[in-house]
């Protein structure tokens, strides 16, 4: 088994703190988030000649710091839920956007950020920071932090329920904003749905994600 799209994490070897910036190859080469790593545009060019679109899961600095570099290099269509001076297309819950060779549904998933969206196809989930597979708190299903201004644990919990409701049973791979990917049958023998359900259970304990919160 494996994801239905070819996905490369362009910031995997970054020396600075960054989100994962994913290049989705195929008929419509797309970058999901831009990260903070200098030279990310060159990293895109290492794999594709052109970039058709950039899709933002949300606009925290670690996801957009190098956005202008990418937009200036390729002039792609910029999709974002929240307002941005260079946004071309406004995302809304229930929209569809083509990335690579697949159509992805937009699921509005706030809590970690007011403008957060997740992207779901028949086989692949880009979850941003609402749910991750591994981080410093949990190793097999964790949720985005909600201890900073403008964040809400209760809203994030609602978002995880929404994501489970909208997630096709056929989804095999999850690419989160931080940590490694999860691919059913390769990373572990459970499922993306079970990973999200574990994250939801942990979030519902209402305990601080990190001891120093």
C-alpha positions as a Markdown table, in Angstrom:
| # | Residue | x | y | z |
|---|---|---|---|---|
| 1 | Unk | 0.0 | 0.0 | 0.0 |
| 2 | Unk | 1.0 | 3.6 | -0.3 |
| 3 | Unk | -0.1 | 7.1 | -1.1 |
| 4 | Unk | -1.8 | 7.8 | -4.4 |
| 5 | Unk | 0.5 | 10.8 | -4.9 |
| 6 | Unk | 4.2 | 11.3 | -5.1 |
| 7 | Unk | 5.2 | 13.5 | -2.1 |
| 8 | Unk | 8.6 | 14.8 | -1.2 |
| 9 | Unk | 9.4 | 16.7 | 2.0 |
| 10 | Unk | 11.7 | 19.4 | 0.8 |
| 11 | Unk | 12.6 | 20.7 | 4.2 |
| 12 | Unk | 13.5 | 17.3 | 5.7 |
| 13 | Unk | 17.2 | 18.2 | 6.1 |
| 14 | Unk | 16.6 | 21.8 | 7.2 |
| 15 | Unk | 18.9 | 23.1 | 10.0 |
| 16 | Unk | 16.4 | 25.7 | 11.2 |
| 17 | Unk | 13.0 | 25.1 | 12.8 |
| 18 | Unk | 10.5 | 24.7 | 10.0 |
| 19 | Unk | 7.3 | 23.0 | 9.0 |
| 20 | Unk | 7.4 | 20.2 | 6.5 |
| 21 | Unk | 7.1 | 21.7 | 3.0 |
| 22 | Unk | 5.7 | 19.0 | 0.7 |
| 23 | Unk | 6.1 | 18.9 | -3.0 |
| 24 | Unk | 3.2 | 17.0 | -4.6 |
| 25 | Unk | 4.3 | 15.8 | -8.1 |
| 26 | Unk | 2.1 | 14.9 | -11.0 |
| 27 | Unk | -0.1 | 16.7 | -13.6 |
| 28 | Unk | -0.3 | 19.8 | -11.3 |
| 29 | Unk | 2.9 | 20.2 | -9.3 |
| 30 | Unk | 1.9 | 21.7 | -6.0 |
| 31 | Unk | 3.7 | 22.8 | -2.8 |
| 32 | Unk | 1.8 | 22.4 | 0.5 |
| 33 | Unk | 3.2 | 25.1 | 2.8 |
| 34 | Unk | 6.6 | 26.8 | 2.2 |
| 35 | Unk | 8.5 | 26.5 | 5.5 |
| 36 | Unk | 11.4 | 28.6 | 6.7 |
| 37 | Unk | 14.3 | 26.9 | 4.9 |
| 38 | Unk | 16.3 | 29.3 | 2.7 |
| 39 | Unk | 16.6 | 27.9 | -0.9 |
| 40 | Unk | 13.2 | 26.0 | -0.9 |
| 41 | Unk | 12.6 | 27.3 | -4.4 |
| 42 | Unk | 15.8 | 25.7 | -5.5 |
| 43 | Unk | 14.7 | 22.5 | -3.8 |
| 44 | Unk | 11.5 | 22.6 | -5.8 |
| 45 | Unk | 13.5 | 23.0 | -9.0 |
| 46 | Unk | 15.5 | 19.9 | -8.2 |
| 47 | Unk | 12.3 | 17.9 | -8.8 |
| 48 | Unk | 10.1 | 19.8 | -11.2 |
| 49 | Unk | 10.6 | 22.5 | -13.9 |
| 50 | Unk | 7.6 | 24.5 | -12.8 |
| 51 | Unk | 5.2 | 24.8 | -9.9 |
| 52 | Unk | 1.5 | 25.3 | -10.6 |
| 53 | Unk | 0.1 | 25.9 | -7.1 |
| 54 | Unk | 1.0 | 26.6 | -3.5 |
| 55 | Unk | -1.6 | 25.5 | -0.9 |
| 56 | Unk | -1.3 | 26.8 | 2.7 |
| 57 | Unk | -2.7 | 24.7 | 5.6 |
| 58 | Unk | -2.4 | 27.9 | 7.7 |
| 59 | Unk | -0.2 | 31.0 | 8.0 |
| 60 | Unk | 1.9 | 30.5 | 11.1 |
| 61 | Unk | 5.4 | 31.8 | 10.4 |
| 62 | Unk | 7.0 | 28.3 | 10.3 |
| 63 | Unk | 4.7 | 27.5 | 7.3 |
| 64 | Unk | 5.0 | 30.8 | 5.3 |
| 65 | Unk | 8.4 | 32.4 | 6.0 |
| 66 | Unk | 9.7 | 31.4 | 2.5 |
| 67 | Unk | 6.4 | 31.9 | 0.7 |
| 68 | Unk | 7.5 | 35.0 | -1.2 |
| 69 | Unk | 10.7 | 33.2 | -2.3 |
| 70 | Unk | 8.5 | 30.5 | -3.9 |
| 71 | Unk | 5.9 | 32.8 | -5.4 |
| 72 | Unk | 8.6 | 35.0 | -6.9 |
| 73 | Unk | 10.4 | 32.1 | -8.4 |
| 74 | Unk | 7.4 | 30.3 | -10.0 |
| 75 | Unk | 4.4 | 32.6 | -9.9 |
| 76 | Unk | 2.1 | 29.8 | -8.9 |
| 77 | Unk | -1.6 | 30.1 | -7.9 |
| 78 | Unk | -1.7 | 30.7 | -4.1 |
| 79 | Unk | -4.5 | 29.1 | -2.3 |
| 80 | Unk | -5.2 | 30.0 | 1.4 |
| 81 | Unk | -8.2 | 30.1 | 3.8 |
| 82 | Unk | -7.0 | 33.3 | 5.5 |
| 83 | Unk | -6.4 | 36.6 | 3.9 |
| 84 | Unk | -3.0 | 37.1 | 2.4 |
| 85 | Unk | -1.8 | 40.0 | 0.1 |
| 86 | Unk | -0.7 | 37.5 | -2.6 |
| 87 | Unk | -3.6 | 35.1 | -2.3 |
| 88 | Unk | -5.2 | 34.2 | -5.7 |
| 89 | Unk | -7.8 | 31.7 | -4.6 |
| 90 | Unk | -9.7 | 31.8 | -1.2 |
| 91 | Unk | -10.2 | 28.3 | 0.2 |
| 92 | Unk | -13.5 | 27.5 | 2.0 |
| 93 | Unk | -14.7 | 24.4 | 3.7 |
| 94 | Unk | -16.0 | 21.9 | 1.1 |
| 95 | Unk | -13.9 | 23.3 | -1.8 |
| 96 | Unk | -11.9 | 21.0 | -4.0 |
| 97 | Unk | -8.4 | 21.7 | -5.2 |
| 98 | Unk | -6.3 | 19.6 | -7.6 |
| 99 | Unk | -2.8 | 18.8 | -6.3 |
| 100 | Unk | -0.5 | 16.5 | -8.3 |
| 101 | Unk | -2.8 | 13.8 | -9.8 |
| 102 | Unk | -5.5 | 13.9 | -7.2 |
| 103 | Unk | -8.4 | 16.1 | -6.2 |
| 104 | Unk | -8.4 | 17.1 | -2.5 |
| 105 | Unk | -11.4 | 18.3 | -0.4 |
| 106 | Unk | -10.8 | 21.2 | 1.9 |
| 107 | Unk | -11.8 | 20.5 | 5.5 |
| 108 | Unk | -11.8 | 23.6 | 7.8 |
| 109 | Unk | -10.0 | 22.4 | 10.9 |
| 110 | Unk | -9.3 | 25.4 | 13.3 |
| 111 | Unk | -8.1 | 25.2 | 16.9 |
| 112 | Unk | -4.4 | 25.3 | 16.4 |
| 113 | Unk | -4.9 | 28.3 | 14.0 |
| 114 | Unk | -8.1 | 30.2 | 13.0 |
| 115 | Unk | -7.3 | 29.8 | 9.3 |
| 116 | Unk | -6.3 | 26.1 | 9.4 |
| 117 | Unk | -7.5 | 23.7 | 6.8 |
| 118 | Unk | -6.7 | 20.0 | 6.1 |
| 119 | Unk | -6.7 | 18.5 | 2.6 |
| 120 | Unk | -8.2 | 15.1 | 2.0 |
| 121 | Unk | -8.3 | 12.9 | -1.1 |
| 122 | Unk | -9.4 | 9.3 | -1.6 |
| 123 | Unk | -5.9 | 8.1 | -0.5 |
| 124 | Unk | -4.0 | 11.0 | 1.1 |
| 125 | Unk | -4.3 | 13.5 | 4.0 |
| 126 | Unk | -2.3 | 16.6 | 4.4 |
| 127 | Unk | -3.2 | 17.5 | 8.0 |
| 128 | Unk | -1.0 | 20.5 | 8.7 |
| 129 | Unk | -0.7 | 20.9 | 12.5 |
| 130 | Unk | -4.2 | 19.8 | 13.6 |
| 131 | Unk | -3.0 | 16.2 | 13.9 |
| 132 | Unk | 0.5 | 14.7 | 13.5 |
| 133 | Unk | 1.9 | 11.2 | 13.7 |
| 134 | Unk | 4.8 | 11.9 | 16.0 |
| 135 | Unk | 6.2 | 14.8 | 17.9 |
| 136 | Unk | 7.8 | 15.5 | 21.3 |
| 137 | Unk | 4.6 | 14.7 | 23.2 |
| 138 | Unk | 3.3 | 11.5 | 21.5 |
| 139 | Unk | 4.7 | 9.1 | 19.0 |
| 140 | Unk | 1.7 | 7.5 | 17.3 |
| 141 | Unk | -1.0 | 10.1 | 17.1 |
| 142 | Unk | -0.7 | 13.7 | 18.5 |
| 143 | Unk | -2.6 | 16.9 | 18.2 |
| 144 | Unk | -1.5 | 20.5 | 17.5 |
| 145 | Unk | -0.6 | 22.7 | 20.4 |
| 146 | Unk | -3.4 | 24.9 | 21.7 |
| 147 | Unk | -1.7 | 26.9 | 24.6 |
| 148 | Unk | -0.9 | 30.1 | 22.7 |
| 149 | Unk | -3.0 | 33.2 | 22.0 |
| 150 | Unk | -5.8 | 32.6 | 19.5 |
| 151 | Unk | -5.7 | 28.8 | 19.9 |
| 152 | Unk | -8.5 | 26.6 | 21.3 |
| 153 | Unk | -8.3 | 23.0 | 22.5 |
| 154 | Unk | -12.1 | 22.7 | 22.4 |
| 155 | Unk | -12.2 | 23.9 | 18.7 |
| 156 | Unk | -9.3 | 21.6 | 17.8 |
| 157 | Unk | -11.3 | 18.7 | 19.3 |
| 158 | Unk | -14.3 | 19.6 | 17.1 |
| 159 | Unk | -12.0 | 19.8 | 14.1 |
| 160 | Unk | -10.7 | 16.2 | 14.8 |
| 161 | Unk | -14.2 | 14.9 | 14.9 |
| 162 | Unk | -15.0 | 16.8 | 11.6 |
| 163 | Unk | -11.9 | 15.3 | 10.0 |
| 164 | Unk | -12.9 | 11.8 | 11.0 |
| 165 | Unk | -16.3 | 12.4 | 9.6 |
| 166 | Unk | -14.9 | 13.5 | 6.3 |
| 167 | Unk | -12.1 | 11.0 | 6.0 |
| 168 | Unk | -12.6 | 8.3 | 3.3 |
| 169 | Unk | -11.9 | 4.8 | 4.5 |
| 170 | Unk | -9.5 | 4.5 | 1.6 |
| 171 | Unk | -7.0 | 7.1 | 3.0 |
| 172 | Unk | -3.7 | 5.3 | 3.5 |
| 173 | Unk | -1.2 | 8.2 | 4.1 |
| 174 | Unk | -1.0 | 11.2 | 6.3 |
| 175 | Unk | 1.5 | 14.0 | 5.8 |
| 176 | Unk | 1.6 | 16.4 | 8.7 |
| 177 | Unk | 3.2 | 19.8 | 9.2 |
| 178 | Unk | 5.8 | 18.3 | 11.6 |
| 179 | Unk | 7.3 | 14.9 | 12.2 |
| 180 | Unk | 7.4 | 12.0 | 9.9 |
| 181 | Unk | 4.7 | 10.8 | 7.5 |
| 182 | Unk | 2.4 | 7.9 | 8.3 |
| 183 | Unk | 1.7 | 5.3 | 5.6 |
| 184 | Unk | -0.5 | 2.4 | 6.5 |
| 185 | Unk | 1.4 | -0.9 | 6.1 |
| 186 | Unk | 4.7 | 0.8 | 6.0 |
| 187 | Unk | 4.9 | 3.0 | 9.1 |
| 188 | Unk | 2.6 | 0.8 | 11.1 |
| 189 | Unk | -0.1 | -1.8 | 10.7 |
| 190 | Unk | -3.1 | 0.3 | 11.8 |
| 191 | Unk | -4.7 | 3.1 | 9.8 |
| 192 | Unk | -4.8 | 6.9 | 9.4 |
| 193 | Unk | -8.2 | 6.8 | 11.1 |
| 194 | Unk | -6.8 | 5.1 | 14.1 |
| 195 | Unk | -4.0 | 7.6 | 14.3 |
| 196 | Unk | -6.4 | 10.5 | 14.3 |
| 197 | Unk | -8.7 | 8.7 | 16.9 |
| 198 | Unk | -5.7 | 8.3 | 19.2 |
| 199 | Unk | -4.9 | 12.0 | 18.9 |
| 200 | Unk | -8.5 | 12.9 | 19.6 |
| 201 | Unk | -8.5 | 10.7 | 22.7 |
| 202 | Unk | -5.4 | 12.4 | 24.0 |
| 203 | Unk | -6.7 | 15.9 | 23.2 |
| 204 | Unk | -10.0 | 15.2 | 25.0 |
| 205 | Unk | -8.1 | 14.6 | 28.3 |
| 206 | Unk | -7.7 | 18.4 | 28.3 |
| 207 | Unk | -4.2 | 17.9 | 29.8 |
| 208 | Unk | -1.4 | 20.2 | 28.8 |
| 209 | Unk | 0.4 | 18.7 | 25.7 |
| 210 | Unk | 3.7 | 19.7 | 27.1 |
| 211 | Unk | 4.5 | 19.8 | 30.9 |
| 212 | Unk | 5.6 | 23.5 | 30.7 |
| 213 | Unk | 2.4 | 24.7 | 29.1 |
